[in-house]
Short mmCIF file of C-alpha atoms (C1' of nucleotides) in Angstrom, two decimals:
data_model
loop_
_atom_site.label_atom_id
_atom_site.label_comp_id
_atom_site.label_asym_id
_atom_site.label_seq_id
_atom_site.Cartn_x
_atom_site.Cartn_y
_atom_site.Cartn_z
CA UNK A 166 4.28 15.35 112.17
CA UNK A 167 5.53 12.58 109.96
CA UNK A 168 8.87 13.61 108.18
CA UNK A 169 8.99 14.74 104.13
CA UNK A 170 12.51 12.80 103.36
CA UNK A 171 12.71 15.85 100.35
CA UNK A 172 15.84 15.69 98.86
CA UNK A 173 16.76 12.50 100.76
CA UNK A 174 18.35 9.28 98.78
CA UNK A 175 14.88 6.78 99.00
CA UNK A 176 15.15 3.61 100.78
CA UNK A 177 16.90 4.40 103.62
CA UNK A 178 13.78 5.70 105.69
CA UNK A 179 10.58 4.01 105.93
CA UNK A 180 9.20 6.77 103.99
CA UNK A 181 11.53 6.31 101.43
CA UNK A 182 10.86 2.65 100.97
CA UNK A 183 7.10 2.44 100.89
CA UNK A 184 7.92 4.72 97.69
CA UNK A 185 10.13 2.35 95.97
CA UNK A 186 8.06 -0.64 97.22
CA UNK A 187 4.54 1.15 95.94
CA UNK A 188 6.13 2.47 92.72
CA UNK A 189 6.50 -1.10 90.53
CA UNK A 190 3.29 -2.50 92.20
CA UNK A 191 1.31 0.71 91.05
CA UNK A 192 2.79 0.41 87.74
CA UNK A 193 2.02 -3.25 87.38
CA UNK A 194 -1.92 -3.01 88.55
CA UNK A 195 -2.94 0.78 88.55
CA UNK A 196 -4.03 3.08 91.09
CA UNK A 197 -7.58 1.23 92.13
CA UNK A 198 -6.68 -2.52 91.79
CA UNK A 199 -3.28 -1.89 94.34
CA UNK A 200 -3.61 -2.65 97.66
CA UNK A 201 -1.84 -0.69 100.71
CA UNK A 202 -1.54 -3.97 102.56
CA UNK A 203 0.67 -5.46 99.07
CA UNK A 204 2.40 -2.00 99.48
CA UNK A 205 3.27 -2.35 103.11
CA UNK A 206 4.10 -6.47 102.85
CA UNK A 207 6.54 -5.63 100.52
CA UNK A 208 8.29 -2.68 102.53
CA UNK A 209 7.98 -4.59 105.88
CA UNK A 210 6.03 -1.70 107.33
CA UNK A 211 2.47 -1.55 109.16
CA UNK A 212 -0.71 -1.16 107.16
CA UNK A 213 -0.96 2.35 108.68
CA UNK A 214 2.41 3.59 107.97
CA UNK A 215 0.89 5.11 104.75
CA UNK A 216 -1.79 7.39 106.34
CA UNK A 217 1.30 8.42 108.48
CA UNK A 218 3.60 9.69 106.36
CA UNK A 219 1.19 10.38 103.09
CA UNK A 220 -2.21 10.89 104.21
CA UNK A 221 -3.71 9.21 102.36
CA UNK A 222 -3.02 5.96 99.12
CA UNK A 223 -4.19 8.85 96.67
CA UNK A 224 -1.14 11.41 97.55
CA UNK A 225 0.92 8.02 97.95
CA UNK A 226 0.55 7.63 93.97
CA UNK A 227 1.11 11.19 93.13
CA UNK A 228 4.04 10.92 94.40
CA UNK A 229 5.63 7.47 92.69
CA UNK A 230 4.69 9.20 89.84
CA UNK A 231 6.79 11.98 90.47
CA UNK A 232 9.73 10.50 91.86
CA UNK A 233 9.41 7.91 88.37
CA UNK A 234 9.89 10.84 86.13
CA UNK A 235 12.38 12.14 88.20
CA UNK A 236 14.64 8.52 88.08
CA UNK A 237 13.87 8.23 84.57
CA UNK A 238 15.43 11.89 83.41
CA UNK A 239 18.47 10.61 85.26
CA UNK A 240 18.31 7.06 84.28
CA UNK A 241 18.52 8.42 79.92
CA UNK A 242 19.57 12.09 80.36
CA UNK A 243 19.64 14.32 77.26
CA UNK A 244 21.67 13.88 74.41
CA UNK A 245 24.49 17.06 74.76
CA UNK A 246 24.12 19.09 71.05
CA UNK A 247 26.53 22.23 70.13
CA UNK A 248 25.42 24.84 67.10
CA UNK A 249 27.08 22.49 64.68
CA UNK A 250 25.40 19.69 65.49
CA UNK A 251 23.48 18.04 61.91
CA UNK A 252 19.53 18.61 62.56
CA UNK A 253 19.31 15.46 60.65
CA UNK A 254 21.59 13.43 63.90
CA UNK A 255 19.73 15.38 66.21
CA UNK A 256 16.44 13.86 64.85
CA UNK A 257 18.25 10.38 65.17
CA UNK A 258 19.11 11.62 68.71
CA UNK A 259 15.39 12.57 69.76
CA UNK A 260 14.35 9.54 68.28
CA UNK A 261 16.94 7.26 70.19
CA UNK A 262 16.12 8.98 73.14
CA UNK A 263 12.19 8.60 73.36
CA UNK A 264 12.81 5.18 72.63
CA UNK A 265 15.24 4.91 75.41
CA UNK A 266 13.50 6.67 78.01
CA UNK A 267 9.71 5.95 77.11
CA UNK A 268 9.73 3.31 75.38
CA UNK A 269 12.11 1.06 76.98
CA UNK A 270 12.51 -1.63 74.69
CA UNK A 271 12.66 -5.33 75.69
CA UNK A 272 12.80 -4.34 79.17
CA UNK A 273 10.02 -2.40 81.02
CA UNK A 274 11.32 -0.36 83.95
CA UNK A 275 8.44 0.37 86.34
CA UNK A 276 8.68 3.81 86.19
CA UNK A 277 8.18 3.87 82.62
CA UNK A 278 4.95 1.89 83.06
CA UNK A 279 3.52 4.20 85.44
CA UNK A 280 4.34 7.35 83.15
CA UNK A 281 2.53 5.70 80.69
CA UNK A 282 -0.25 5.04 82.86
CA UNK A 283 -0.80 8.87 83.00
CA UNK A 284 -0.88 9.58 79.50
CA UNK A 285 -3.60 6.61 78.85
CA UNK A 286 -6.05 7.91 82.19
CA UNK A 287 -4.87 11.27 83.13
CA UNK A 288 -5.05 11.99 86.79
CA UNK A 289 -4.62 15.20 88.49
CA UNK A 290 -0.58 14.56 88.63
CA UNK A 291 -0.74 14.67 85.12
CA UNK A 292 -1.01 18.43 84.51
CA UNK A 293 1.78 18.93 86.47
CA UNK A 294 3.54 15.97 84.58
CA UNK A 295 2.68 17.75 81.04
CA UNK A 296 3.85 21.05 82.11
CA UNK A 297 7.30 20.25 83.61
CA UNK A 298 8.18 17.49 81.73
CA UNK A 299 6.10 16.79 77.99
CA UNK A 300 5.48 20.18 76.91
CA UNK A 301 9.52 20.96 76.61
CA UNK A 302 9.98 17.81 75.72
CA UNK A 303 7.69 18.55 72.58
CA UNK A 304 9.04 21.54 71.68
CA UNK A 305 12.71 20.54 71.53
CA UNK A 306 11.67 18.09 68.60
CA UNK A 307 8.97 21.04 66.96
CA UNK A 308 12.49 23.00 66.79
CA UNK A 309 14.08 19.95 64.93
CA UNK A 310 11.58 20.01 62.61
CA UNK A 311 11.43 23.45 61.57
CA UNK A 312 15.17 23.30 61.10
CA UNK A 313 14.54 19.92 58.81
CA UNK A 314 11.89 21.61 56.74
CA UNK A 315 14.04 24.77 56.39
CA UNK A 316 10.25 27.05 56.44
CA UNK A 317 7.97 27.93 59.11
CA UNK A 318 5.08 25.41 58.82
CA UNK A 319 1.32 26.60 60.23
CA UNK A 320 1.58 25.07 63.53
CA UNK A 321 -1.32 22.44 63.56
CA UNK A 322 1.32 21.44 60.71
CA UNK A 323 3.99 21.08 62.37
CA UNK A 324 2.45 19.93 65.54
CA UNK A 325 1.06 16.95 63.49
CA UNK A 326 4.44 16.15 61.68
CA UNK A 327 5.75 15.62 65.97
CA UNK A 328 2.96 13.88 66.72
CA UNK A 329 3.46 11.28 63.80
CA UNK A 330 7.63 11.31 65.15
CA UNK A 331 5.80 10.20 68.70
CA UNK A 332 3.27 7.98 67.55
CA UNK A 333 5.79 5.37 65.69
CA UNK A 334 7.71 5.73 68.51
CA UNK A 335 4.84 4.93 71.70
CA UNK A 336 3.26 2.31 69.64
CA UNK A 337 6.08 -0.12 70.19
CA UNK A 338 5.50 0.46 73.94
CA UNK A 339 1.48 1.11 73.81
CA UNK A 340 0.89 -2.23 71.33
CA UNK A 341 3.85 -3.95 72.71
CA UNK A 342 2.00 -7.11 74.07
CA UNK A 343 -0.47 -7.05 71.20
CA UNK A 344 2.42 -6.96 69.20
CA UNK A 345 3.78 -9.73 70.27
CA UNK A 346 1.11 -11.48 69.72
CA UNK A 347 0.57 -10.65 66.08
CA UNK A 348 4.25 -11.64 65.22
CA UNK A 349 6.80 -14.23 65.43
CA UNK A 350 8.65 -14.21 68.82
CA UNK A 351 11.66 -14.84 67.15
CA UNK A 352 11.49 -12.13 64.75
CA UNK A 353 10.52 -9.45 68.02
CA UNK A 354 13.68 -10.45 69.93
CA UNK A 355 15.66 -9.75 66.52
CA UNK A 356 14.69 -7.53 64.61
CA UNK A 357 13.22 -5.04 67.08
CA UNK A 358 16.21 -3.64 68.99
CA UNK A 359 16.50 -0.42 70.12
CA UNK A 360 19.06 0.55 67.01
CA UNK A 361 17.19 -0.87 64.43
CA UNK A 362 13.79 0.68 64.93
CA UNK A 363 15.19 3.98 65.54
CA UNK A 364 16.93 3.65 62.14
CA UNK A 365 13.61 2.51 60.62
CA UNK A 366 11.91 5.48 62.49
CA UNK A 367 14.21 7.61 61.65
CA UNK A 368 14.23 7.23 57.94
CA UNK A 369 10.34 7.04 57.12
CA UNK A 370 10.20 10.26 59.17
CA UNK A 371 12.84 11.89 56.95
CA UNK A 372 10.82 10.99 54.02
CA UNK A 373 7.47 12.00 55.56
CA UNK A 374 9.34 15.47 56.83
CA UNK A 375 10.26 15.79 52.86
CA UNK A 376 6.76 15.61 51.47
CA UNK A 377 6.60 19.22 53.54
CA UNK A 378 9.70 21.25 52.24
CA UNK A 379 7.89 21.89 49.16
CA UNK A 380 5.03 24.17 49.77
CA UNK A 381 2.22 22.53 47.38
CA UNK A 382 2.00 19.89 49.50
CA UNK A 383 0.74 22.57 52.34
CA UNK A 384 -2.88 23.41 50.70
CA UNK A 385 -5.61 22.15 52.75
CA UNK A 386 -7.71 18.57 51.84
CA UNK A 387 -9.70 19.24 49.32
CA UNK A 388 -12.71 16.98 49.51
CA UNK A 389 -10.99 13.99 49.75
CA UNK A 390 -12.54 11.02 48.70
CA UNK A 391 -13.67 8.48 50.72
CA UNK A 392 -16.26 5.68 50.97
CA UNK A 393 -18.72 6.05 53.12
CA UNK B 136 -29.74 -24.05 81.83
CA UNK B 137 -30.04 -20.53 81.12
CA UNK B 138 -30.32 -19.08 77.09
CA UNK B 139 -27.45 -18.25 75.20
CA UNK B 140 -29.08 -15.75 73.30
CA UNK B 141 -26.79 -16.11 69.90
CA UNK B 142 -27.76 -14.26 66.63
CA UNK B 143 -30.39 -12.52 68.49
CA UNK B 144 -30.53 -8.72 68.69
CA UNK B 145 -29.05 -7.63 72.64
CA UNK B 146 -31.82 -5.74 74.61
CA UNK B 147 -34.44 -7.72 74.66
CA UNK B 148 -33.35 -10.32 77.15
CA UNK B 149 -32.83 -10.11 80.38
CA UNK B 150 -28.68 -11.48 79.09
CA UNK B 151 -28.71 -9.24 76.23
CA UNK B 152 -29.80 -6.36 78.18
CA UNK B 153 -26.75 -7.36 80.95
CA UNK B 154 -24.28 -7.47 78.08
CA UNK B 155 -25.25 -4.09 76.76
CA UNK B 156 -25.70 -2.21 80.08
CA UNK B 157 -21.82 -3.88 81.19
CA UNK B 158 -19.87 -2.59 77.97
CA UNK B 159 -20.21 0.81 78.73
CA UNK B 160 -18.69 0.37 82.01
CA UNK B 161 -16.67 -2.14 82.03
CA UNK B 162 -15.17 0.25 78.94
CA UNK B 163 -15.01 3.27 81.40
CA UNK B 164 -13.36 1.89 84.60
CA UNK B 165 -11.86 -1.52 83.41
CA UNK B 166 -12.60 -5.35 84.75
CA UNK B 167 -11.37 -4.66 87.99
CA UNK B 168 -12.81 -1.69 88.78
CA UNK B 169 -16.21 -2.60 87.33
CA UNK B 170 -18.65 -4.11 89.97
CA UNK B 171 -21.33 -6.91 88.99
CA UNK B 172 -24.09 -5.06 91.50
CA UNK B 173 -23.40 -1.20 89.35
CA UNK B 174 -24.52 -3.89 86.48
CA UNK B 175 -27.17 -4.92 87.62
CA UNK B 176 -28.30 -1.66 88.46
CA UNK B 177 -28.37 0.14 85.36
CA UNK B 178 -29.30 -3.04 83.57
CA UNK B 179 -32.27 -3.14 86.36
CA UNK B 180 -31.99 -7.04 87.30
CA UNK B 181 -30.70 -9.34 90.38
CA UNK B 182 -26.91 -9.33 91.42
CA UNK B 183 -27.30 -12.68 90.95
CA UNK B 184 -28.43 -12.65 87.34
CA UNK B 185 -25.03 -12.62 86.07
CA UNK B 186 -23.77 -15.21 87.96
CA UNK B 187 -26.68 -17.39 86.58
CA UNK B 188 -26.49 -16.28 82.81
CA UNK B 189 -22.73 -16.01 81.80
CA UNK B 190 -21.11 -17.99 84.92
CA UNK B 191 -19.01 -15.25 86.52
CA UNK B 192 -18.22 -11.77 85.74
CA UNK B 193 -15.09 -12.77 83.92
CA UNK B 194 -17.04 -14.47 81.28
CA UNK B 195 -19.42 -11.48 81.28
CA UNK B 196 -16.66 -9.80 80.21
CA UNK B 197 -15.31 -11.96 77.60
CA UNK B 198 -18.78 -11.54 76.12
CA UNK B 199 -18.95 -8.07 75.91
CA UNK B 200 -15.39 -7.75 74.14
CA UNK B 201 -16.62 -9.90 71.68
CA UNK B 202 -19.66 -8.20 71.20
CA UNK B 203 -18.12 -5.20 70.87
CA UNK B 204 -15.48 -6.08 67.92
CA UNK B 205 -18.90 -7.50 66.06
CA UNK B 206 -20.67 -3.98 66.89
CA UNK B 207 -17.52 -1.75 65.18
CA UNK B 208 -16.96 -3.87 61.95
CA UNK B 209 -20.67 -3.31 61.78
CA UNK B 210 -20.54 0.11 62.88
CA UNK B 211 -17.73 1.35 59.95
CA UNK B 212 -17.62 -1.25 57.39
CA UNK B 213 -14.39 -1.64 55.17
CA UNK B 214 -14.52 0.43 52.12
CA UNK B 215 -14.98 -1.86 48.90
CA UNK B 216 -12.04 -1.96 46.51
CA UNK B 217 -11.46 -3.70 42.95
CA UNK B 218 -8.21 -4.46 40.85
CA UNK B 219 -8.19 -1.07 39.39
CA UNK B 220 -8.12 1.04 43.16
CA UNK B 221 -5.10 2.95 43.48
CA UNK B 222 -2.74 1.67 45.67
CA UNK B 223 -2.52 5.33 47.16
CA UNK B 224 -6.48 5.60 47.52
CA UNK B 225 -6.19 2.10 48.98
CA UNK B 226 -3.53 3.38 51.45
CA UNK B 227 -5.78 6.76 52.26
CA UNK B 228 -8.85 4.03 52.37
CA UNK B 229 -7.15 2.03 55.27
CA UNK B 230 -6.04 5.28 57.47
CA UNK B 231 -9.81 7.02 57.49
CA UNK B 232 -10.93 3.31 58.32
CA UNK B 233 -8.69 2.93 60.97
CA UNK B 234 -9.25 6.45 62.01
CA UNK B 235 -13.17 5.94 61.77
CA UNK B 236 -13.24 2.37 63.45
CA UNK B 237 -10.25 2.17 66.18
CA UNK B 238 -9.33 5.74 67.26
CA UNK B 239 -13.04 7.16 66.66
CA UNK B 240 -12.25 11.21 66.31
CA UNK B 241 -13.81 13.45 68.99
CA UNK B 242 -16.18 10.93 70.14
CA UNK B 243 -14.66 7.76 71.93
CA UNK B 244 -17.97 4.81 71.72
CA UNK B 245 -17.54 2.32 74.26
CA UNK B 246 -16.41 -0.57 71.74
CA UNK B 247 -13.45 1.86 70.94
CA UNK B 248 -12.59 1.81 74.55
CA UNK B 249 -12.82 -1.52 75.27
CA UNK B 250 -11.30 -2.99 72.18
CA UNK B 251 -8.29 -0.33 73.26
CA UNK B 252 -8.21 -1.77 77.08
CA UNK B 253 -7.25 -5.28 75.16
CA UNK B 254 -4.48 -4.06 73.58
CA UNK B 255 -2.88 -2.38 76.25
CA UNK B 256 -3.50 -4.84 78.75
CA UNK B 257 -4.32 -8.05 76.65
CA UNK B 258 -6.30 -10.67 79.04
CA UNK B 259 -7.13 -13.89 77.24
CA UNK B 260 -9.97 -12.24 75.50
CA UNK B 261 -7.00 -10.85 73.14
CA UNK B 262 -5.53 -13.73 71.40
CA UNK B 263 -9.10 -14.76 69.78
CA UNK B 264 -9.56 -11.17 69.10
CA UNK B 265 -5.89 -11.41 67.79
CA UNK B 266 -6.64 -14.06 65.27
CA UNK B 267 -10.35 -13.21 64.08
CA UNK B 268 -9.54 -9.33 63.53
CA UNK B 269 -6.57 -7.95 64.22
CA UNK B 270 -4.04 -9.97 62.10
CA UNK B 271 -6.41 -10.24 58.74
CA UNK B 272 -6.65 -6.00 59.40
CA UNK B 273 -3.04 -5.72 59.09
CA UNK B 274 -2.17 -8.51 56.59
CA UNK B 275 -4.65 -5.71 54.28
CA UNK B 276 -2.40 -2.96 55.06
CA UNK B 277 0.47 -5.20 54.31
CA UNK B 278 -0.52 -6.23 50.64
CA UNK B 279 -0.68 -2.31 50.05
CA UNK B 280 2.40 -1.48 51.53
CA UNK B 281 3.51 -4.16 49.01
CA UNK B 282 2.07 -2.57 46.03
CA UNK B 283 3.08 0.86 47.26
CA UNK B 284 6.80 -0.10 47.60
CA UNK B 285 6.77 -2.15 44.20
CA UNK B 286 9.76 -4.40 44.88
CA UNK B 287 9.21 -7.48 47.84
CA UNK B 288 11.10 -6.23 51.37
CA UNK B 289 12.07 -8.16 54.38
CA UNK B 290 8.85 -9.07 56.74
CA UNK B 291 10.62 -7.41 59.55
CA UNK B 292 11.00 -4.35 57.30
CA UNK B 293 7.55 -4.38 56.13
CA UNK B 294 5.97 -4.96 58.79
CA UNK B 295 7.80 -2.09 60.68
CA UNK B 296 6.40 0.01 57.86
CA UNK B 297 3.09 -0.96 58.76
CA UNK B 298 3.25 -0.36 62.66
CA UNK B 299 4.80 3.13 61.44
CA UNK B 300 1.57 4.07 59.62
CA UNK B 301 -0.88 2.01 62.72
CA UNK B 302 0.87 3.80 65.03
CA UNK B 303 0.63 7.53 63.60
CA UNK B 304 -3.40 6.77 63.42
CA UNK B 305 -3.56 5.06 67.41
CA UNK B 306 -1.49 8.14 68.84
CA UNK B 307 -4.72 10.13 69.06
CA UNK B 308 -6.56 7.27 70.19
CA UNK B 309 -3.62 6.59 73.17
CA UNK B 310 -2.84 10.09 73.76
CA UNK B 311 -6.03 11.96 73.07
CA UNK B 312 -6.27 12.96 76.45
CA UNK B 313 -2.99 13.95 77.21
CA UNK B 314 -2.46 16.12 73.97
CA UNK B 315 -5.81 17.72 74.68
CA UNK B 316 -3.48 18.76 77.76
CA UNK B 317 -0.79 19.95 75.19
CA UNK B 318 -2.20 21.55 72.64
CA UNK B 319 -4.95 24.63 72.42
CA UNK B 320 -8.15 22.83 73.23
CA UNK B 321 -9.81 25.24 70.13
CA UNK B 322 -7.03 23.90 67.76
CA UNK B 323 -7.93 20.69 68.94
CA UNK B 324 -11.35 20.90 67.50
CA UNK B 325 -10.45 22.54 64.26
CA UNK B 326 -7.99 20.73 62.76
CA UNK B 327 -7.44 17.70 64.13
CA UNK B 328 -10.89 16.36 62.69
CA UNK B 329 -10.88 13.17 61.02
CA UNK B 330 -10.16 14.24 56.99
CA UNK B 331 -7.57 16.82 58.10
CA UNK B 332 -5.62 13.86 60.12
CA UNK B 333 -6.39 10.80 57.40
CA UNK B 334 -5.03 13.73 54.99
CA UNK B 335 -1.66 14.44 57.01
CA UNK B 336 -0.44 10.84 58.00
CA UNK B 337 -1.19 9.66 54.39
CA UNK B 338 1.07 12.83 53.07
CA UNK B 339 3.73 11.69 55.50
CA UNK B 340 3.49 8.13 55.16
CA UNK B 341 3.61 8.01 51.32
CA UNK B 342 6.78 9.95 51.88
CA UNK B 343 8.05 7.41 54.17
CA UNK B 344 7.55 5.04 51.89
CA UNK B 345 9.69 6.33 49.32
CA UNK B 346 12.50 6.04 51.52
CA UNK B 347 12.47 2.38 50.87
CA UNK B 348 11.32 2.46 47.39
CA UNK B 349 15.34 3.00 46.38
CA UNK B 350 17.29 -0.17 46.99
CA UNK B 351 19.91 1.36 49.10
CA UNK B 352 18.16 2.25 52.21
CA UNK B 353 17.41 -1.16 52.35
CA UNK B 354 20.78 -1.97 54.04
CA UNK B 355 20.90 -2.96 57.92
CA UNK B 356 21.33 0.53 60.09
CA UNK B 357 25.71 0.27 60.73
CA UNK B 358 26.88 1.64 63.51
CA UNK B 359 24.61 4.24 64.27
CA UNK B 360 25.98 7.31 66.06
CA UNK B 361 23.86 7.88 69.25
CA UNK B 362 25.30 9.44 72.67
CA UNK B 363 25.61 7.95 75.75
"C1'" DA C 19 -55.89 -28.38 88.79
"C1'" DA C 20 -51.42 -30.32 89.18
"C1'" DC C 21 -46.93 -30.60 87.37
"C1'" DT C 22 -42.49 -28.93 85.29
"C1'" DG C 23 -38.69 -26.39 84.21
"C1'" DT C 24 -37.02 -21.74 83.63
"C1'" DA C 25 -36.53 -16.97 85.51
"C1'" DT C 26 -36.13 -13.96 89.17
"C1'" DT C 27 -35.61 -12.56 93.79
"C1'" DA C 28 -33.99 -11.19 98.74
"C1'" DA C 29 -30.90 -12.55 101.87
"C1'" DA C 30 -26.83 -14.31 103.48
"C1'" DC C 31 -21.94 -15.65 103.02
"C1'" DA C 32 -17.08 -15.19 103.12
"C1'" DC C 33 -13.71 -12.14 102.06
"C1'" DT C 34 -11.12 -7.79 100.95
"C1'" DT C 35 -10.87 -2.93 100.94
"C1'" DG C 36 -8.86 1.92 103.00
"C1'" DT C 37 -8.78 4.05 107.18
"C1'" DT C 38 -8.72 4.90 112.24
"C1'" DT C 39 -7.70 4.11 117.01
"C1'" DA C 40 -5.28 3.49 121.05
"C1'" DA C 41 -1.48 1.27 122.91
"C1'" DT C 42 3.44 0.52 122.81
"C1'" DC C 43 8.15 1.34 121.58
"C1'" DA C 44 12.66 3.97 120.96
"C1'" DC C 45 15.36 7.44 122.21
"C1'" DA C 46 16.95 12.07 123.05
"C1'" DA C 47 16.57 16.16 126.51
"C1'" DC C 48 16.48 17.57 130.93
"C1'" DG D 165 15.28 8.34 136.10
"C1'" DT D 166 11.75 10.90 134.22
"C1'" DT D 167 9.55 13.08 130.62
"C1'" DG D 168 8.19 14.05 126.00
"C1'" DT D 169 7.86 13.27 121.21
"C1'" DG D 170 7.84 10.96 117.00
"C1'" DA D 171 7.64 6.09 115.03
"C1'" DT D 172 5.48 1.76 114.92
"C1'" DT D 173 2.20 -1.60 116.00
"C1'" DA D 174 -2.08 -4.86 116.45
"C1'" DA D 175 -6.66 -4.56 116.36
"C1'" DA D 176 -10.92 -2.93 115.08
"C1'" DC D 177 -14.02 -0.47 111.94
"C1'" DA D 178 -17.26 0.43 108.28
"C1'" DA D 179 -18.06 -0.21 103.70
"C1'" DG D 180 -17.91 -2.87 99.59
"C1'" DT D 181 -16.66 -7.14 96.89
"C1'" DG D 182 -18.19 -11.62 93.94
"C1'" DT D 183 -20.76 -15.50 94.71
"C1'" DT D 184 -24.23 -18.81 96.59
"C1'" DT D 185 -28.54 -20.32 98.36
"C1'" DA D 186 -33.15 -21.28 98.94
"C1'" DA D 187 -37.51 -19.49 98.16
"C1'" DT D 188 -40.80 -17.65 94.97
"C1'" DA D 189 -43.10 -16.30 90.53
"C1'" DC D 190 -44.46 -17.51 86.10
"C1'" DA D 191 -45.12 -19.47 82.09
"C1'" DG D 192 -46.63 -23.86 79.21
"C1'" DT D 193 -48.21 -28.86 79.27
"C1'" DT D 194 -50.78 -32.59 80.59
#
DNA sequence: AACTGTATTAAACACTTGTTTAATCACAAC
DNA sequence: GTTGTGATTAAACAAGTGTTTAATACAGTT
């Protein structure tokens, strides 16, 4: 029986580096369009090396994926709050931090690109992705927001008002390319640094959070008017 | 030399009937994974058919992007404005139409899909679709953001304004299937339907705005206070 | 009826895919 | 030295890939 390497630094054993070798080449082309032969060029090893140690290329992927969230918790960990921090810095905090770790500005760090991979085609791995990883992650910046709105919101609400948060913050890595097509590549290199959209982020979200303090704006859309 | 079929209705030729039976599924399962003979099948002509109308499946492909930008701008037409529109009707105009045409509540149509596979992974097909759609769609949301914020800001500003509000709408198309993993699948229904959203990230985004209505927020993000 | 150019077809081609097999190697235990 | 066990290998396998070819069918024209 073929050894698990758990808790084992990867790379030194074969095992270990087919799953650094497979991780960026999965991340670049996707689960169908990689090849095990690539896989095994790269990591010097025979072309049935993966059967041996992971059964199959499908349990091969699961776990990239898992060892890429892992490395990227460690790579950006957590911002460290006490009771006094401002909920208004922590907010700039979250922000910085989603932008750090899943968005990856500029650079594009394999692991991020397979992460994102599961969130656009969920695969089995990704249940087990949302439960230990995005659901906590989602309700550290929920309790942000109740502290920023200072009343408890219906949650559909408030679940919307983190969802908007996310949204500016994925599209720069979702539309990146698109982006970049759509705008000067000067201005992209400039004015699109990590600092400067989380500032940018940070502030519209402030104002959007504000149209919610005051409870009128909390009454359902009433027909709303639109063509068509 | 085979036809080229232009400004005739798809389905009734043989090429017409290969370009509609290949969106779907080249939509679903992407270029690579798509095969020319699961084509042909559904589309119920010879493997070699596509070879002899559109060159190789590549081209194929091209086509059906095309084809399927036409098919959407037909499929939600913009809403028809004149100098007296609101600026804030305009703005709650351009979110349901995004809403309606690119994320596609609830139901995902196969244009939606494949129009979404070129922005996330843009092959050449992109830069013409760049050009002919993409950049006069967001010079319109622009031009609003202009009149919204009353005084003229930076391009990089602006434009960051408008990827905050693009990117609050193409969350649910992105995510969709990993929030559906998040979130109460019965909540997911009620109220995230189409007026409900257009209603919340128009709220928030008006707010947002404001921020940079006042002068003073207008000033370059100084030493910003992030850990680590 | 013969010709012509397009449309369609079955078959073959050359190549890549993930997986399996059986042989060989390395090395510790006895 | 022999044995045994896990690691590694080259080779083969069976299935699927996009593309090409050469033959055939089918109109419309002369």
């Amino acid at each position: 029986m073929p050894p698990t390497d758990l808790n084992m630094t990867p790379g030194d054993s074969t095992r270990g580096r087919i799953l650094l070798e497979a991780g960026p080449i999965f991340a670049e082309k996707g689960f169908r369009a990689t090849t095990v032969r690539e896989i095994c060029e790269q990591a010097h090893v025979n072309v049935a090396s993966i059967n041996y140690y992971f059964g199959d290329k499908r349990q091969l992927y699961h776990q990239t994926v898992v060892l890429a969230r892992e490395m990227r918790v460690e790579q950006v960990p957590e911002p460290n709050w006490d009771d006094t921090t401002d909920p208004q810095q922590k907010l700039l905090d979250f922000i910085t931090l989603i932008l750090r770790r899943l968005v990856a500005m500029q650079t594009e760090p394999w692991q991020v690109r397979l992460l994102m991979r599961e969130i656009l085609e969920p695969t089995e791995t990704c249940k087990h992705l949302v439960e230990e990883y995005f659901r906590p992650f989602f309700d550290t910046l929920c309790g942000i927001v109740d502290d920023l709105v200072g009343h408890r919101l219906p949650e559909p609400t408030r679940n919307k008002i983190g969802f908007s948060i996310i949204g500016q913050c994925l599209y720069y890595r979702f539309s990146a390319e698109m982006t970049r097509l759509l705008i000067e590549q000067q201005d992209y290199v400039d004015q699109y640094d990590l600092d400067n959209l989380a500032h940018h982020i940070h502030l519209f979200s402030i104002g959007g959070l504000k149209q919610y303090q005051t409870l009128e704006n909390l009454r359902p859309p009433n027909s709303i008017a639109t063509k068509q």
